[in-house]
C-alpha positions as CSV (number, residue, x, y, z in Angstrom):
1,X,23.9,-158.9,49.1
2,X,24.6,-156.5,51.8
3,X,22.4,-158.3,54.4
4,X,24.5,-161.5,53.5
5,X,27.6,-159.6,54.0
6,X,26.4,-158.2,57.3
7,X,25.4,-161.8,58.3
8,X,28.8,-163.1,57.7
9,X,30.4,-160.3,59.8
10,X,27.9,-161.0,62.7
11,X,28.7,-164.8,62.7
12,X,32.4,-164.2,62.6
13,X,32.3,-161.3,65.0
14,X,34.1,-159.0,62.5
15,X,33.5,-155.2,62.1
16,X,32.3,-153.9,58.6
17,X,33.5,-150.8,56.8
18,X,30.7,-149.4,54.7
19,X,30.5,-146.3,52.2
20,X,26.9,-145.5,51.9
21,X,25.4,-143.2,49.2
22,X,22.0,-141.9,49.6
23,X,20.6,-145.0,51.3
24,X,21.0,-144.4,55.0
25,X,17.4,-145.3,56.0
26,X,17.8,-148.6,54.1
27,X,21.3,-149.1,55.8
28,X,19.9,-148.6,59.1
29,X,17.2,-151.0,58.7
30,X,19.7,-153.6,57.7
31,X,22.1,-153.0,60.9
32,X,19.5,-151.8,63.6
33,X,18.7,-155.2,65.0
34,X,21.7,-157.1,64.1
35,X,24.5,-157.2,66.7
36,X,27.6,-156.3,64.9
37,X,30.8,-155.9,66.5
38,X,31.4,-152.4,64.8
39,X,30.1,-150.6,61.7
40,X,32.4,-148.0,60.2
41,X,30.7,-145.3,58.3
42,X,33.7,-144.6,55.9
43,X,33.3,-141.0,54.4
44,X,30.1,-140.4,56.1
45,X,27.8,-138.0,54.2
46,X,24.5,-138.8,55.6
47,X,21.9,-136.7,57.4
48,X,22.9,-135.3,60.9
49,X,19.6,-136.6,62.5
50,X,20.6,-140.2,61.6
51,X,23.8,-140.2,63.3
52,X,22.5,-140.9,66.8
53,X,20.6,-144.2,65.7
54,X,23.7,-145.3,63.7
55,X,26.0,-144.9,66.5
56,X,23.5,-146.8,68.8
57,X,23.9,-149.7,66.2
58,X,27.8,-149.6,67.1
59,X,28.4,-147.1,64.3
60,X,31.8,-145.2,63.9
61,X,32.2,-142.2,61.7
62,X,35.0,-141.0,59.5
63,X,35.0,-138.1,57.1
64,X,36.9,-137.6,53.8
65,X,39.2,-134.3,53.7
66,X,37.3,-133.2,50.5
67,X,34.1,-132.2,52.3
68,X,36.2,-129.7,54.2
69,X,36.9,-127.9,51.1
70,X,33.4,-127.6,49.9
71,X,31.8,-124.3,51.0
72,X,28.4,-125.8,50.7
73,X,29.1,-128.7,52.9
74,X,30.6,-126.7,55.9
75,X,27.4,-126.1,57.7
76,X,26.4,-129.6,57.3
77,X,29.7,-130.8,58.7
78,X,29.4,-128.7,61.8
79,X,26.0,-130.2,62.4
80,X,27.1,-133.7,61.7
81,X,30.1,-133.4,64.0
82,X,28.1,-132.0,66.7
83,X,25.9,-135.4,66.7
84,X,29.0,-137.8,66.4
85,X,30.1,-139.1,69.9
86,X,33.7,-138.3,70.3
87,X,34.5,-141.9,71.1
88,X,32.9,-142.7,67.6
89,X,34.9,-140.2,65.5
90,X,37.5,-141.8,63.3
91,X,40.3,-140.3,61.2
92,X,40.7,-141.2,57.6
93,X,43.9,-141.7,56.1
94,X,43.3,-142.5,52.5
95,X,43.1,-138.8,51.3
96,X,45.3,-137.8,48.6
97,X,46.7,-134.8,50.3
């Protein structure tokens, strides 16, 4: 189903917004060789080492406010933010606070 959705977005030259959970390798395989306008990784929670490849595949990254309050996520967040190109960093506006 994801690949069908991505193919429609490619044909119509539309961006896609994805919320991936523990399937970043599979996601990268699905988007790497598909020329998409933009892929928004909504509430990104993947590995820091995947950011570069996802960004090369027209990826943009947003982060939920909730991860800033989790002490065990702070080191991860710092590392991920070091990897995200500034021009690929988005602000989320759907947080409840």
